[in-house]
Tab-separated table of C-alpha atoms and ligand atoms in Angstrom:
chain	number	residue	atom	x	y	z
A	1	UNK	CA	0.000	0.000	0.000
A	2	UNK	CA	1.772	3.443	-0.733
A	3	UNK	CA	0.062	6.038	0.785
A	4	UNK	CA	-0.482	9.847	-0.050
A	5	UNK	CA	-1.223	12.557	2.645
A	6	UNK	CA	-4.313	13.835	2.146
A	7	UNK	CA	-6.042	17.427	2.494
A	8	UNK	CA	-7.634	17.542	5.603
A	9	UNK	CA	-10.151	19.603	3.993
A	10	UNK	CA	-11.002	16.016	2.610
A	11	UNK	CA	-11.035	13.728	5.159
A	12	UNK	CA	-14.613	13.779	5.642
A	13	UNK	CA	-15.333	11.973	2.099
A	14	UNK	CA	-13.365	9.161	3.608
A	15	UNK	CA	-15.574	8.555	6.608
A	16	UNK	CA	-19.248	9.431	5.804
A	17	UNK	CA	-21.369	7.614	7.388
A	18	UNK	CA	-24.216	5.558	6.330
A	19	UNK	CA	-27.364	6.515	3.313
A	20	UNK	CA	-27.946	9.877	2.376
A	21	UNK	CA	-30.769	10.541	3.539
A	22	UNK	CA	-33.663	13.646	2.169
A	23	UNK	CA	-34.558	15.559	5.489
A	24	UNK	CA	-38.084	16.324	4.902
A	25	UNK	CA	-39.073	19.604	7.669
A	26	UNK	CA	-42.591	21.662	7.840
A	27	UNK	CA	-43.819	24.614	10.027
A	28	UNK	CA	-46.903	25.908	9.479
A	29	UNK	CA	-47.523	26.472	5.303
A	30	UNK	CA	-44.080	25.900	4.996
A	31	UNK	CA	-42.922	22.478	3.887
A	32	UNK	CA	-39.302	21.837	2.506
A	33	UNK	CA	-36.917	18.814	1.834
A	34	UNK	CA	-33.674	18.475	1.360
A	35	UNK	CA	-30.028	15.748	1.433
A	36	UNK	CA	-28.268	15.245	4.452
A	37	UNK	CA	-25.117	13.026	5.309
A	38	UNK	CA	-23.391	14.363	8.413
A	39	UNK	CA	-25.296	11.777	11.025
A	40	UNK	CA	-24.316	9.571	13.522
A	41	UNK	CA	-26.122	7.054	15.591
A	42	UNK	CA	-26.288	7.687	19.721
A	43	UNK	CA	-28.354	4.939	20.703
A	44	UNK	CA	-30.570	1.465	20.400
A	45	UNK	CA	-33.991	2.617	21.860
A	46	UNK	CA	-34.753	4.533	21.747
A	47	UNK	CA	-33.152	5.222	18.735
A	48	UNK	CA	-31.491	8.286	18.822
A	49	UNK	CA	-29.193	10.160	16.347
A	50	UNK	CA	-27.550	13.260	15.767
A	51	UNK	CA	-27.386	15.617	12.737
A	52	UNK	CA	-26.226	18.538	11.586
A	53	UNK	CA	-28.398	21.311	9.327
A	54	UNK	CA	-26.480	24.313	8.515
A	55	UNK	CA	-27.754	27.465	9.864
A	56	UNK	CA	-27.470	28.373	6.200
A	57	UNK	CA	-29.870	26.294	5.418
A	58	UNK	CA	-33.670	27.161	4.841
A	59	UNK	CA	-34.608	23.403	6.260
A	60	UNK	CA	-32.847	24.362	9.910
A	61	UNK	CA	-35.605	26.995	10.572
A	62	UNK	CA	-38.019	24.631	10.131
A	63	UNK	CA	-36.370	22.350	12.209
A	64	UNK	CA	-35.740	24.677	14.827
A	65	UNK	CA	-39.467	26.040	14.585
A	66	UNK	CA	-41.335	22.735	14.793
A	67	UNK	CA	-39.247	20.531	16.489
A	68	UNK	CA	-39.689	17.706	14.065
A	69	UNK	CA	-38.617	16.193	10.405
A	70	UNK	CA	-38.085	12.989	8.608
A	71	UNK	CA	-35.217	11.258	7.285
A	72	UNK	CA	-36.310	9.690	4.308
A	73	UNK	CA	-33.621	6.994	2.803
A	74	UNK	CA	-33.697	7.153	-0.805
A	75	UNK	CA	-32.275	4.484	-3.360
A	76	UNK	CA	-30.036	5.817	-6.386
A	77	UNK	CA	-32.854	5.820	-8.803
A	78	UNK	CA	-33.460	8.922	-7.329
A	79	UNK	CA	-30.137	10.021	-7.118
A	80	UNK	CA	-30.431	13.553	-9.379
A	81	UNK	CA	-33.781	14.847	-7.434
A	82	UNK	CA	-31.222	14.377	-4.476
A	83	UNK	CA	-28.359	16.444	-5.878
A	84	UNK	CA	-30.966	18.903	-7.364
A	85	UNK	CA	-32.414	19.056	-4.104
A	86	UNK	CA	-29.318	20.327	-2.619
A	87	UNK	CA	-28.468	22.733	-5.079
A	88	UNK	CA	-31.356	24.903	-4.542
A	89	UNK	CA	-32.984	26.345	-1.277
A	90	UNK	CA	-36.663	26.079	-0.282
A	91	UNK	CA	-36.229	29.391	1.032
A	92	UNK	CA	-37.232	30.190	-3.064
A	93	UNK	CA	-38.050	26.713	-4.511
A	94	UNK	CA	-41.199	24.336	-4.029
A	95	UNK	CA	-38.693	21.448	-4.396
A	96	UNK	CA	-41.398	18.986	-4.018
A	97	UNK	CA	-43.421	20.032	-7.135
A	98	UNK	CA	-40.228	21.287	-8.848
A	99	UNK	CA	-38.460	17.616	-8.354
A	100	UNK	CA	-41.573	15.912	-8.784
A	101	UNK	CA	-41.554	14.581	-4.982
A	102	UNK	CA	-44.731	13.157	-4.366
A	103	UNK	CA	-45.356	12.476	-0.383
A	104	UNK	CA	-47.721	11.443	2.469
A	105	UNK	CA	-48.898	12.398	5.714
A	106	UNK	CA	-46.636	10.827	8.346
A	107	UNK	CA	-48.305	9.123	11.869
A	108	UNK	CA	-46.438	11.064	14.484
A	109	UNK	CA	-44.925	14.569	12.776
A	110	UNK	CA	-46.247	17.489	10.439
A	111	UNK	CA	-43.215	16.639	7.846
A	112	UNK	CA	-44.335	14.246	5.176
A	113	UNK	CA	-43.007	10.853	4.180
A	114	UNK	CA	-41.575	10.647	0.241
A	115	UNK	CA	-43.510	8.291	-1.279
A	116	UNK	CA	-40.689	7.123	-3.651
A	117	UNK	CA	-38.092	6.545	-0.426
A	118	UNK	CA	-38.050	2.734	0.405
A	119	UNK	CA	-38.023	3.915	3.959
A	120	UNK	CA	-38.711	6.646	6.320
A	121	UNK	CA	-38.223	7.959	9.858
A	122	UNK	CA	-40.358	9.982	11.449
A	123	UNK	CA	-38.134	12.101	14.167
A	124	UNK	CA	-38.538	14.601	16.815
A	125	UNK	CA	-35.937	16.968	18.106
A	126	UNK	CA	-35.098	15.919	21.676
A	127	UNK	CA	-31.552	17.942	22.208
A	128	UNK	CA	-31.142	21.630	20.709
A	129	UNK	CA	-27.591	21.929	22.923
A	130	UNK	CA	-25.163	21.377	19.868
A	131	UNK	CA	-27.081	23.516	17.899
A	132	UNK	CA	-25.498	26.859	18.673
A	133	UNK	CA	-21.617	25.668	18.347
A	134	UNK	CA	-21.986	22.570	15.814
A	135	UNK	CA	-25.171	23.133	14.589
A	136	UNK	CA	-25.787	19.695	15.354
A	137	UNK	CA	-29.680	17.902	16.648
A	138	UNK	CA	-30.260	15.495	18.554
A	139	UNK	CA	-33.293	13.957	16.561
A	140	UNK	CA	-35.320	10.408	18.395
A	141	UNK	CA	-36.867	8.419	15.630
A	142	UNK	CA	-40.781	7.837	17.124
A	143	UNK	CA	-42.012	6.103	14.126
A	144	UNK	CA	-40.016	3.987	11.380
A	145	UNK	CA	-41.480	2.704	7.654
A	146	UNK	CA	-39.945	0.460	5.120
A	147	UNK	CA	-40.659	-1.429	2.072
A	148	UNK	CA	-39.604	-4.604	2.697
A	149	UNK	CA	-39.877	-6.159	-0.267
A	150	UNK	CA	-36.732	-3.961	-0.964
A	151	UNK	CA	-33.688	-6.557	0.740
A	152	UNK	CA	-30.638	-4.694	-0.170
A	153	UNK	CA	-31.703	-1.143	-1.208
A	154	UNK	CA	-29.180	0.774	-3.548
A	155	UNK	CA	-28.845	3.248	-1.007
A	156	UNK	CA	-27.037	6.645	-1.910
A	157	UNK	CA	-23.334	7.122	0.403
A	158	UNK	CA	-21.621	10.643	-0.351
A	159	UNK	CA	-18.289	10.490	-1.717
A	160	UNK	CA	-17.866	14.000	-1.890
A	161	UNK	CA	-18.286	16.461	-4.711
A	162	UNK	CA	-21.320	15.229	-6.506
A	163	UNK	CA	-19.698	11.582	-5.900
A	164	UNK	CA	-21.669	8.694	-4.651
A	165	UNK	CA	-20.886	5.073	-3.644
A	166	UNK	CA	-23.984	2.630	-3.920
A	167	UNK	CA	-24.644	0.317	-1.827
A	168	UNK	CA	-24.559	-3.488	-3.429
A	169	UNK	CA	-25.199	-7.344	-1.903
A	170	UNK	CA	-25.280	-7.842	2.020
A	171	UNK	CA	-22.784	-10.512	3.205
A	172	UNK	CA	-23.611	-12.375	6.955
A	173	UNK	CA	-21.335	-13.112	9.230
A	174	UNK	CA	-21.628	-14.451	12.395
A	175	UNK	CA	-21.086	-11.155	15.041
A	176	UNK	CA	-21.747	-10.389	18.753
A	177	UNK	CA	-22.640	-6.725	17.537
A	178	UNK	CA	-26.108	-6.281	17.784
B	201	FMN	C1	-25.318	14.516	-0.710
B	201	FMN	C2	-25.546	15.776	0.073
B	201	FMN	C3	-25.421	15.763	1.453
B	201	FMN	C4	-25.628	16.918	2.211
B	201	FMN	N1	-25.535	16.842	3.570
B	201	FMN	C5	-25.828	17.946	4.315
B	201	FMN	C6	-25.830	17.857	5.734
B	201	FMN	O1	-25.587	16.803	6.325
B	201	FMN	N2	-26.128	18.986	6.445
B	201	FMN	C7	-26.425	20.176	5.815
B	201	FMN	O2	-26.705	21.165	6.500
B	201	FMN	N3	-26.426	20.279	4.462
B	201	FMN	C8	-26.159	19.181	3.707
B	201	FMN	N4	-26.182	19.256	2.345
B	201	FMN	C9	-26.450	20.556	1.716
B	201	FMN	C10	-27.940	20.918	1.674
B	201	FMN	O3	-28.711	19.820	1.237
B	201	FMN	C11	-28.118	22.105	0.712
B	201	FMN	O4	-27.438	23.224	1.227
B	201	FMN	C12	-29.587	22.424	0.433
B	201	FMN	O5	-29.656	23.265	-0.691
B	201	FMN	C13	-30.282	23.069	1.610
B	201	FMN	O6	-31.607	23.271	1.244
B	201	FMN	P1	-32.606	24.217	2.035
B	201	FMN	O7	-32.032	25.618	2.023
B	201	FMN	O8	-33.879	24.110	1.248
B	201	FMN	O9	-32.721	23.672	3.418
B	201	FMN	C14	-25.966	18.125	1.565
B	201	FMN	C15	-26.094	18.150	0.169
B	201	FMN	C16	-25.891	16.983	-0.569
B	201	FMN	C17	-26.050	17.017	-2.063
């Protein structure tokens, strides 16, 4: 192996974590959607993860306002509505009608599920601490749906610059992780 330093600017595209995910957010008439892959997992059950919106981003005062979004987990046929999702803001854009998004009334939260994700997780925002230094949430899932007919989903992993990895066959092994 003959190994290069690498720009630290960079280092991120080596360990993003798991399926970009389209962070669907509404407050009052307001109703917006858009990628996100900077989240980790905190916990089991309940299940609990953190995530960070930008402050620069029209979908964290929605967030902030109502407390509540969804992570929807798309699969990479819909791979350009997510990049054209996150090159515009739904500060100006109805993304859902200009993308073509068409969605549902969720059990537990005002944001809706994507119809066209093969699974989706309704959240609420139990931990605003981050939010002023890393602009990071701490988001409990209270409600979970997935197609399972769908066994190893070509989930979407960011790369980095418009650069995606996706996901292919499962292997099992035996493991003492849960
Ligand atoms: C693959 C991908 C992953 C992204 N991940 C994040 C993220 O984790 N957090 C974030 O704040 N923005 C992330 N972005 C950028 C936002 O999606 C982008 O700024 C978007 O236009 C914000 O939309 P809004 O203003 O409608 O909220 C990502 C974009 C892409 C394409």
């Amino acid at each position: 192996m003959r190994k290069q330093r690498f720009a630290l600017s960079r280092a991120y595209t080596l360990l993003e974590p798991g399926p970009v995910v389209l962070l669907t957010t509404a407050h009052r008439d307001a109703c917006n959607v858009m990628p996100m892959s900077w989240y980790s997992l905190l916990d089991f059950e309940p299940p609990l993860l953190a995530c960070v919106v930008s402050a620069a981003n029209h979908s964290q005062s929605l967030l902030r306002a109502s407390r509540q979004c969804v992570l929807n987990i798309p699969t990479a046929e819909l791979a350009r509505q997510v990049v054209g999702c996150g090159n515009c803001s739904g500060a100006d854009t109805d993304k859902f009608s200009r993308f073509k998004l068409a969605h549902s009334a969720a059990s537990q939260v005002g944001a809706p599920l994507l119809d066209a994700c093969y699974a989706s997780l309704e959240c609420r925002v139990v931990d605003t601490r981050m939010v002023r230094r890393y602009e990071q949430f701490v988001l409990e899932v209270v409600a979970a749906w997935v197609d399972i007919s769908n066994k190893d989903p070509p989930t979407l992993h960011h790369r980095g610059y418009g650069r995606f990895m996706v996901a292919g066959p499962s292997i099992q092994l035996r493991s003492k992780m849960r």
